[in-house]
Amino acid sequence: MSVLAIDAGTTGVTALVVERDGTIAVKGYQEFAQHFPRPGWVEHAPEEIWQATLEATRQALKAYDGDRLEAVGITNQRETVMVWDRETLAAPRRAIVWQDRRTADLCTRLRDEGHEARVREMTGLRLDPYFSGTKLMWLRENEPHTWALVESGRYAVGTVDSYLIARMSRGTYHVTDVSNACRTLLLDLEAGDWSDELCGLFGVPRDALPELVPNWGEIAVTDPASYLGLSLPIAGVAGDQQSALFGQTCFDEGDSKCTYGTGSFVLTNTGSTVQRSDSLLATAAWRAPDGGITYASEGSIFVTGAAVQWLRDGIQIVGSASESQAVASTVEDTEGVVFVPALTGLGAPDWDPHARGMIIGLTRGTTRAHIVRATLEAIAYEVRDVLDVMPAVSSLRVDGGAAANDLLCQIQADQLGVPVERPTVVETTGLGAAFLAGLGTGVWGSTDDLRHTWRLDHRFEPGADRAAADAGHARWRDAVERSKGWAT
């Protein structure tokens, strides 16, 4: 028995076939375009995401010759908002991506009007452009023709998971789960349901929103005419970071993981308790078919892997992301160079949408190797900043593309002062979607069965020189303060 998992990320879509022992049999991948219509704006074309999903699935199916597929699971970039026609499934405009900063002024306005305390109480989130609610509010205020069709019921709104399920099912289902819904600013976190009060605040008609379903079980069914001839139950769905928490088998309260993707996201399982914090987010991790919700505390870092991608595509000083380790390893340290990758503002724990990226400490002796190493150090510093305001952890499980970078993992362990554990399967975001779908269809009978699939690849022990690690981090914090408030 095996499960197809679709991981619709920020820069591309991955399709995995996961076997019952938790191994990945085959993988397909297709990138899609990033659109930057104005400084600070980030958009995706929904049709390009759908075509990338089809192509990634084709690649995986072509390479797979094992047992039949039992189900499909979906995980996705969160907070990105889409609008589409319920009948034709065509999108009238591009999606507004989670990285987009266009609603910074809207957030300031809502804050000045005194709404933030109530929003944080109900949602566990902040008034930040990161989240979906202000994006929808922006559409309502700036694109009235589109919004009129939302209010009339012709257009649906949702996150990437809802859009993909609609496309896969030929428009039969308009659904989402709590892990995605809780990132919209429209969900009452403790009630686990859409809030009429919040929908009213942001001006979003509740009827346009998806139906809330459990994270595993009978969610939807693919339509063969729409999805490459496949008729499969869609039996698992979760936002990417909660999916990675599930894929890392962090089922117990206190279990923590960090996913290095476009951004990096540290989540700690808080059980049935919503733990509130000034600098972290409270979020829903998953909801079981019996209705019980597991919560998590989250530190969201907006740009980590995207900084390496910028080295590759923006200033072209590395040929590939994987080259960063080799280049950075040619120097012992950065010689004082610090890179603050606030390319779309700062997330946790600083939360400054007006911060911008900065490289400081350059001299005539600075080489590309120093800048590349400073980039890897920045990723580790950002994760340390989050864990410094979380309850103490005894170890950290890591995953995502950059977790394959041994140098980064070692720097991370040195900065945290605790071991960093990398599993044999670092595609844990897609793995989590497969686990959810397989749990929903009996491929795995329980979470205990899933625990047995987790295998350690390497454990990075922290170095002994804490003074050097702390001095580097202090220099980093100085640079972060200098980057704040730049885009006023």
CSV table of C-alpha atoms in Angstrom, one decimal, residues 8-344:
chain,number,residue,atom,x,y,z
A,8,ALA,CA,2.4,22.7,-3.1
A,9,GLY,CA,5.2,25.0,-1.9
A,10,THR,CA,6.1,28.6,-2.5
A,11,THR,CA,8.4,28.1,-5.4
A,12,GLY,CA,7.3,24.7,-6.8
A,13,VAL,CA,5.1,21.6,-6.4
A,14,THR,CA,6.5,18.2,-5.3
A,15,ALA,CA,4.7,14.9,-5.7
A,16,LEU,CA,5.8,12.0,-3.6
A,17,VAL,CA,4.7,8.3,-3.5
A,18,VAL,CA,5.3,7.1,0.1
A,19,GLU,CA,5.4,3.5,1.0
A,20,ARG,CA,4.0,1.9,4.1
A,21,ASP,CA,7.4,1.8,5.8
A,22,GLY,CA,7.7,5.6,5.4
A,23,THR,CA,10.2,5.6,2.6
A,24,ILE,CA,9.8,7.7,-0.5
A,25,ALA,CA,9.5,5.5,-3.6
A,26,VAL,CA,9.5,8.2,-6.3
A,27,LYS,CA,9.4,12.0,-6.6
A,28,GLY,CA,8.3,14.5,-9.1
A,29,TYR,CA,9.0,18.3,-9.0
A,30,GLN,CA,8.0,21.3,-11.0
A,31,GLU,CA,8.8,24.9,-10.3
A,32,PHE,CA,6.4,27.8,-11.1
A,33,ALA,CA,7.0,31.5,-11.7
A,34,GLN,CA,7.3,34.1,-9.0
A,35,HIS,CA,5.6,37.5,-9.8
A,36,PHE,CA,6.8,40.8,-8.2
A,37,PRO,CA,4.5,43.5,-9.7
A,38,ARG,CA,5.8,46.1,-7.2
A,39,PRO,CA,8.4,46.3,-4.5
A,40,GLY,CA,7.2,44.2,-1.5
A,41,TRP,CA,4.4,42.5,-3.6
A,42,VAL,CA,4.6,38.8,-4.3
A,43,GLU,CA,2.0,36.9,-6.5
A,44,HIS,CA,1.5,33.5,-8.0
A,45,ALA,CA,-0.7,32.6,-11.0
A,46,PRO,CA,-3.2,29.9,-9.8
A,47,GLU,CA,-3.2,28.2,-13.2
A,48,GLU,CA,0.6,27.9,-13.0
A,49,ILE,CA,0.4,26.2,-9.6
A,50,TRP,CA,-2.2,23.8,-11.0
A,51,GLN,CA,-0.1,23.0,-14.1
A,52,ALA,CA,2.9,22.4,-11.9
A,53,THR,CA,0.8,20.1,-9.7
A,54,LEU,CA,-0.2,18.1,-12.8
A,55,GLU,CA,3.4,17.9,-14.1
A,56,ALA,CA,4.9,16.9,-10.8
A,57,THR,CA,2.2,14.2,-10.5
A,58,ARG,CA,2.9,13.0,-14.0
A,59,GLN,CA,6.6,12.6,-13.2
A,60,ALA,CA,5.9,10.6,-10.1
A,61,LEU,CA,3.4,8.3,-11.7
A,62,LYS,CA,5.7,7.7,-14.7
A,63,ALA,CA,8.5,6.6,-12.3
A,64,TYR,CA,6.3,4.5,-10.0
A,65,ASP,CA,5.7,0.8,-10.6
A,66,GLY,CA,4.8,-0.4,-7.1
A,67,ASP,CA,1.5,-1.2,-5.4
A,68,ARG,CA,-1.6,0.7,-6.2
A,69,LEU,CA,-2.2,4.1,-4.6
A,70,GLU,CA,-4.7,4.2,-1.7
A,71,ALA,CA,-5.2,7.9,-1.3
A,72,VAL,CA,-3.8,11.4,-1.9
A,73,GLY,CA,-2.7,13.9,0.8
A,74,ILE,CA,-2.2,17.6,0.2
A,75,THR,CA,0.0,20.1,2.0
A,76,ASN,CA,0.6,23.7,0.9
A,77,GLN,CA,2.1,27.1,1.4
A,78,ARG,CA,-0.1,28.8,4.0
A,79,GLU,CA,-1.7,32.3,4.1
A,80,THR,CA,-1.6,32.7,0.3
A,81,VAL,CA,-5.1,33.7,-0.8
A,82,MET,CA,-6.8,32.8,-4.1
A,83,VAL,CA,-10.0,33.7,-5.7
A,84,TRP,CA,-11.6,31.5,-8.4
A,85,ASP,CA,-14.9,31.0,-10.3
A,86,ARG,CA,-16.9,28.2,-8.7
A,87,GLU,CA,-18.2,27.0,-12.1
A,88,THR,CA,-15.2,27.4,-14.5
A,89,LEU,CA,-12.5,27.2,-11.8
A,90,ALA,CA,-10.7,30.0,-13.6
A,91,ALA,CA,-8.9,32.6,-11.4
A,92,PRO,CA,-9.7,36.2,-12.2
A,93,ARG,CA,-6.4,37.4,-10.7
A,94,ARG,CA,-3.1,36.2,-9.4
A,95,ALA,CA,-2.9,34.9,-5.8
A,96,ILE,CA,-1.5,37.2,-3.1
A,97,VAL,CA,1.4,35.2,-1.5
A,98,TRP,CA,2.1,34.9,2.2
A,99,GLN,CA,5.3,36.9,1.7
A,100,ASP,CA,3.5,39.9,0.2
A,101,ARG,CA,3.8,43.1,2.2
A,102,ARG,CA,1.1,45.3,0.5
A,103,THR,CA,-1.2,45.3,3.5
A,104,ALA,CA,1.3,46.8,6.0
A,105,ASP,CA,-0.7,50.1,6.1
A,106,LEU,CA,-3.9,48.2,6.5
A,107,CYS,CA,-2.4,46.5,9.5
A,108,THR,CA,-1.4,49.8,11.0
A,109,ARG,CA,-4.9,51.2,10.4
A,110,LEU,CA,-6.5,48.3,12.2
A,111,ARG,CA,-4.0,48.6,15.0
A,112,ASP,CA,-4.6,52.3,15.4
A,113,GLU,CA,-8.3,51.5,15.5
A,114,GLY,CA,-7.7,49.3,18.5
A,115,HIS,CA,-8.4,45.9,17.0
A,116,GLU,CA,-5.2,44.1,17.6
A,117,ALA,CA,-5.8,42.9,21.2
A,118,ARG,CA,-9.1,41.3,20.2
A,119,VAL,CA,-7.7,39.7,17.0
A,120,ARG,CA,-4.8,38.2,19.0
A,121,GLU,CA,-7.2,36.9,21.7
A,122,MET,CA,-9.4,35.2,19.1
A,123,THR,CA,-6.8,34.0,16.6
A,124,GLY,CA,-3.5,33.6,18.4
A,125,LEU,CA,-2.0,35.7,15.5
A,126,ARG,CA,-0.8,39.3,15.0
A,127,LEU,CA,-2.0,42.0,12.7
A,128,ASP,CA,0.7,41.4,10.1
A,129,PRO,CA,0.6,41.4,6.3
A,130,TYR,CA,1.7,37.7,6.5
A,131,PHE,CA,-1.8,36.5,7.2
A,132,SER,CA,-4.7,36.1,4.8
A,133,GLY,CA,-7.4,38.3,6.3
A,134,THR,CA,-5.8,41.6,5.5
A,135,LYS,CA,-5.1,40.4,1.9
A,136,LEU,CA,-8.8,39.7,1.4
A,137,MET,CA,-9.6,43.1,3.0
A,138,TRP,CA,-7.2,44.7,0.5
A,139,LEU,CA,-9.0,43.0,-2.4
A,140,ARG,CA,-12.3,44.2,-1.1
A,141,GLU,CA,-11.1,47.8,-0.9
A,142,ASN,CA,-9.0,47.8,-4.1
A,143,GLU,CA,-10.7,45.5,-6.6
A,144,PRO,CA,-14.5,46.1,-6.2
A,145,HIS,CA,-15.5,44.3,-9.4
A,146,THR,CA,-13.8,41.1,-8.3
A,147,TRP,CA,-15.1,41.4,-4.7
A,148,ALA,CA,-18.7,41.9,-6.0
A,149,LEU,CA,-18.6,38.5,-7.5
A,150,VAL,CA,-17.2,37.1,-4.2
A,151,GLU,CA,-20.2,38.6,-2.4
A,152,SER,CA,-22.6,37.4,-4.9
A,153,GLY,CA,-21.4,33.8,-4.5
A,154,ARG,CA,-19.9,33.4,-8.0
A,155,TYR,CA,-16.3,33.5,-6.7
A,156,ALA,CA,-14.9,31.3,-4.0
A,157,VAL,CA,-12.0,32.4,-1.8
A,158,GLY,CA,-9.5,30.1,-0.1
A,159,THR,CA,-6.0,29.0,0.4
A,160,VAL,CA,-3.9,26.9,-1.9
A,161,ASP,CA,-5.2,23.6,-0.4
A,162,SER,CA,-8.8,24.6,-1.1
A,163,TYR,CA,-8.0,25.6,-4.7
A,164,LEU,CA,-6.2,22.4,-5.4
A,165,ILE,CA,-9.0,20.3,-4.0
A,166,ALA,CA,-11.4,22.2,-6.1
A,167,ARG,CA,-9.3,21.6,-9.2
A,168,MET,CA,-8.7,17.9,-8.4
A,169,SER,CA,-12.4,17.3,-7.8
A,170,ARG,CA,-13.7,19.4,-10.8
A,171,GLY,CA,-15.3,21.9,-8.4
A,172,THR,CA,-17.2,19.4,-6.3
A,173,TYR,CA,-15.6,20.4,-3.0
A,174,HIS,CA,-14.8,23.7,-1.3
A,175,VAL,CA,-13.0,22.7,1.9
A,176,THR,CA,-10.1,23.4,4.1
A,177,ASP,CA,-8.8,22.3,7.5
A,178,VAL,CA,-8.0,24.1,10.8
A,179,SER,CA,-4.2,24.3,10.1
A,180,ASN,CA,-4.8,26.5,7.1
A,181,ALA,CA,-8.0,28.2,8.4
A,182,CYS,CA,-6.2,29.3,11.6
A,183,ARG,CA,-3.8,31.4,9.5
A,184,THR,CA,-6.4,33.6,7.9
A,185,LEU,CA,-7.3,35.8,10.9
A,186,LEU,CA,-10.9,34.6,10.4
A,187,LEU,CA,-10.9,31.5,12.6
A,188,ASP,CA,-11.8,31.5,16.3
A,189,LEU,CA,-8.8,29.4,17.4
A,190,GLU,CA,-10.3,27.8,20.6
A,191,ALA,CA,-13.7,27.2,19.0
A,192,GLY,CA,-12.1,25.8,15.8
A,193,ASP,CA,-14.7,27.5,13.6
A,194,TRP,CA,-15.0,30.6,11.4
A,195,SER,CA,-15.9,33.7,13.4
A,196,ASP,CA,-18.7,36.0,12.3
A,197,GLU,CA,-17.0,38.8,14.3
A,198,LEU,CA,-13.7,38.4,12.5
A,199,CYS,CA,-15.4,38.0,9.1
A,200,GLY,CA,-17.2,41.3,9.8
A,201,LEU,CA,-14.0,43.1,10.8
A,202,PHE,CA,-12.2,42.1,7.6
A,203,GLY,CA,-15.3,42.3,5.4
A,204,VAL,CA,-15.2,38.7,4.2
A,205,PRO,CA,-18.5,37.0,3.5
A,206,ARG,CA,-18.6,33.7,5.5
A,207,ASP,CA,-20.4,31.9,2.7
A,208,ALA,CA,-17.3,32.5,0.4
A,209,LEU,CA,-15.1,30.5,2.8
A,210,PRO,CA,-14.5,26.8,2.6
A,211,GLU,CA,-16.2,24.2,4.8
A,212,LEU,CA,-13.9,23.0,7.7
A,213,VAL,CA,-13.0,19.3,7.6
A,214,PRO,CA,-10.7,17.1,9.8
A,215,ASN,CA,-7.1,16.7,8.8
A,216,TRP,CA,-7.5,13.1,8.0
A,217,GLY,CA,-10.5,10.9,6.9
A,218,GLU,CA,-12.9,11.2,4.0
A,219,ILE,CA,-12.3,14.7,2.8
A,220,ALA,CA,-12.9,14.7,-1.0
A,221,VAL,CA,-12.5,12.5,-4.1
A,222,THR,CA,-10.4,13.3,-7.2
A,223,ASP,CA,-12.2,13.4,-10.5
A,224,PRO,CA,-10.4,11.3,-13.2
A,225,ALA,CA,-11.3,13.8,-16.0
A,226,SER,CA,-9.5,16.6,-14.0
A,227,TYR,CA,-6.7,14.8,-12.3
A,228,LEU,CA,-4.8,12.6,-14.8
A,229,GLY,CA,-7.3,9.7,-14.7
A,230,LEU,CA,-7.0,9.2,-11.0
A,231,SER,CA,-10.0,8.5,-8.8
A,232,LEU,CA,-8.6,8.6,-5.3
A,233,PRO,CA,-9.9,9.7,-1.9
A,234,ILE,CA,-8.3,13.0,-0.7
A,235,ALA,CA,-7.8,11.8,2.8
A,236,GLY,CA,-5.3,14.1,4.3
A,237,VAL,CA,-4.7,17.9,4.2
A,238,ALA,CA,-2.6,20.3,6.3
A,239,GLY,CA,-0.7,23.5,6.0
A,240,ASP,CA,3.0,22.9,5.2
A,241,GLN,CA,4.4,23.6,8.7
A,242,GLN,CA,1.8,21.6,10.6
A,243,SER,CA,2.3,18.8,8.0
A,244,ALA,CA,6.0,18.8,8.7
A,245,LEU,CA,5.3,18.6,12.5
A,246,PHE,CA,3.2,15.5,11.7
A,247,GLY,CA,5.8,14.1,9.4
A,248,GLN,CA,8.5,14.4,12.1
A,249,THR,CA,6.1,12.4,14.3
A,250,CYS,CA,6.0,15.2,16.9
A,251,PHE,CA,2.9,13.9,18.5
A,252,ASP,CA,3.7,14.6,22.1
A,253,GLU,CA,3.5,17.8,23.9
A,254,GLY,CA,6.9,19.5,23.9
A,255,ASP,CA,8.1,17.9,20.6
A,256,SER,CA,9.7,20.5,18.3
A,257,LYS,CA,10.8,20.7,14.7
A,258,CYS,CA,12.3,23.3,12.4
A,259,THR,CA,11.6,23.2,8.6
A,260,TYR,CA,14.1,25.0,6.4
A,261,GLY,CA,12.2,26.0,3.3
A,262,THR,CA,11.6,29.3,1.5
A,263,GLY,CA,11.3,30.5,5.1
A,264,SER,CA,11.9,28.6,8.3
A,265,PHE,CA,9.3,27.6,10.8
A,266,VAL,CA,9.8,26.3,14.3
A,267,LEU,CA,6.8,24.6,15.8
A,268,THR,CA,6.4,23.0,19.3
A,269,ASN,CA,3.4,20.8,20.0
A,270,THR,CA,1.5,22.3,22.9
A,271,GLY,CA,-1.2,19.5,23.1
A,272,SER,CA,-4.8,20.6,23.8
A,273,THR,CA,-3.6,24.0,25.2
A,274,VAL,CA,-3.5,27.3,23.3
A,275,GLN,CA,-0.2,28.9,24.5
A,276,ARG,CA,-0.1,32.6,23.9
A,277,SER,CA,3.0,34.7,23.5
A,278,ASP,CA,3.9,38.3,22.6
A,279,SER,CA,6.5,37.2,20.0
A,280,LEU,CA,5.3,33.8,18.9
A,281,LEU,CA,2.1,32.6,17.3
A,282,ALA,CA,-0.5,30.2,18.7
A,283,THR,CA,-1.7,27.9,15.9
A,284,ALA,CA,-3.8,24.8,15.3
A,285,ALA,CA,-1.7,21.8,14.4
A,286,TRP,CA,-4.4,19.4,13.4
A,287,ARG,CA,-7.9,18.2,14.1
A,288,ALA,CA,-8.7,14.5,14.5
A,289,PRO,CA,-11.9,13.1,13.0
A,290,ASP,CA,-13.4,13.1,16.5
A,291,GLY,CA,-13.1,16.8,16.6
A,292,GLY,CA,-10.2,17.1,19.1
A,293,ILE,CA,-7.6,19.8,18.2
A,294,THR,CA,-3.9,19.7,18.8
A,295,TYR,CA,-2.3,23.1,19.1
A,296,ALA,CA,1.3,24.4,18.5
A,297,SER,CA,3.4,27.4,19.3
A,298,GLU,CA,5.1,28.7,16.2
A,299,GLY,CA,8.0,31.0,15.2
A,300,SER,CA,7.6,32.0,11.6
A,301,ILE,CA,10.8,33.2,9.8
A,302,PHE,CA,10.0,34.7,6.4
A,303,VAL,CA,13.3,34.3,4.5
A,304,THR,CA,15.9,31.6,4.9
A,305,GLY,CA,16.0,29.2,1.9
A,306,ALA,CA,14.8,32.2,-0.2
A,307,ALA,CA,18.0,34.0,0.8
A,308,VAL,CA,20.1,31.2,-0.7
A,309,GLN,CA,17.8,31.3,-3.8
A,310,TRP,CA,18.5,35.0,-4.0
A,311,LEU,CA,22.3,34.3,-3.9
A,312,ARG,CA,21.6,32.0,-6.9
A,313,ASP,CA,19.1,34.1,-8.9
A,314,GLY,CA,19.4,37.6,-7.7
A,315,ILE,CA,23.1,38.3,-7.4
A,316,GLN,CA,24.3,35.0,-9.0
A,317,ILE,CA,27.2,34.2,-6.7
A,318,VAL,CA,26.3,30.5,-6.5
A,319,GLY,CA,25.2,28.2,-9.3
A,320,SER,CA,22.8,26.1,-7.2
A,321,ALA,CA,21.5,26.0,-3.6
A,322,SER,CA,23.5,22.9,-2.9
A,323,GLU,CA,26.7,24.7,-3.9
A,324,SER,CA,26.3,27.0,-0.8
A,325,GLN,CA,27.9,24.4,1.6
A,326,ALA,CA,31.0,23.9,-0.5
A,327,VAL,CA,31.5,27.6,-1.1
A,328,ALA,CA,30.9,28.6,2.5
A,329,SER,CA,33.3,25.8,3.7
A,330,THR,CA,36.2,27.5,1.9
A,331,VAL,CA,36.4,30.1,4.7
A,332,GLU,CA,36.7,29.5,8.5
A,333,ASP,CA,34.3,32.4,9.3
A,334,THR,CA,32.7,35.5,7.7
A,335,GLU,CA,35.4,37.9,8.8
A,336,GLY,CA,32.7,40.1,10.4
A,337,VAL,CA,30.2,40.1,7.5
A,338,VAL,CA,26.6,39.8,8.6
A,339,PHE,CA,23.6,39.3,6.3
A,340,VAL,CA,20.2,40.1,7.6
A,341,PRO,CA,17.8,38.5,5.0
A,342,ALA,CA,14.8,40.7,5.8
A,343,LEU,CA,13.9,40.6,2.1
A,344,THR,CA,10.2,40.7,2.9
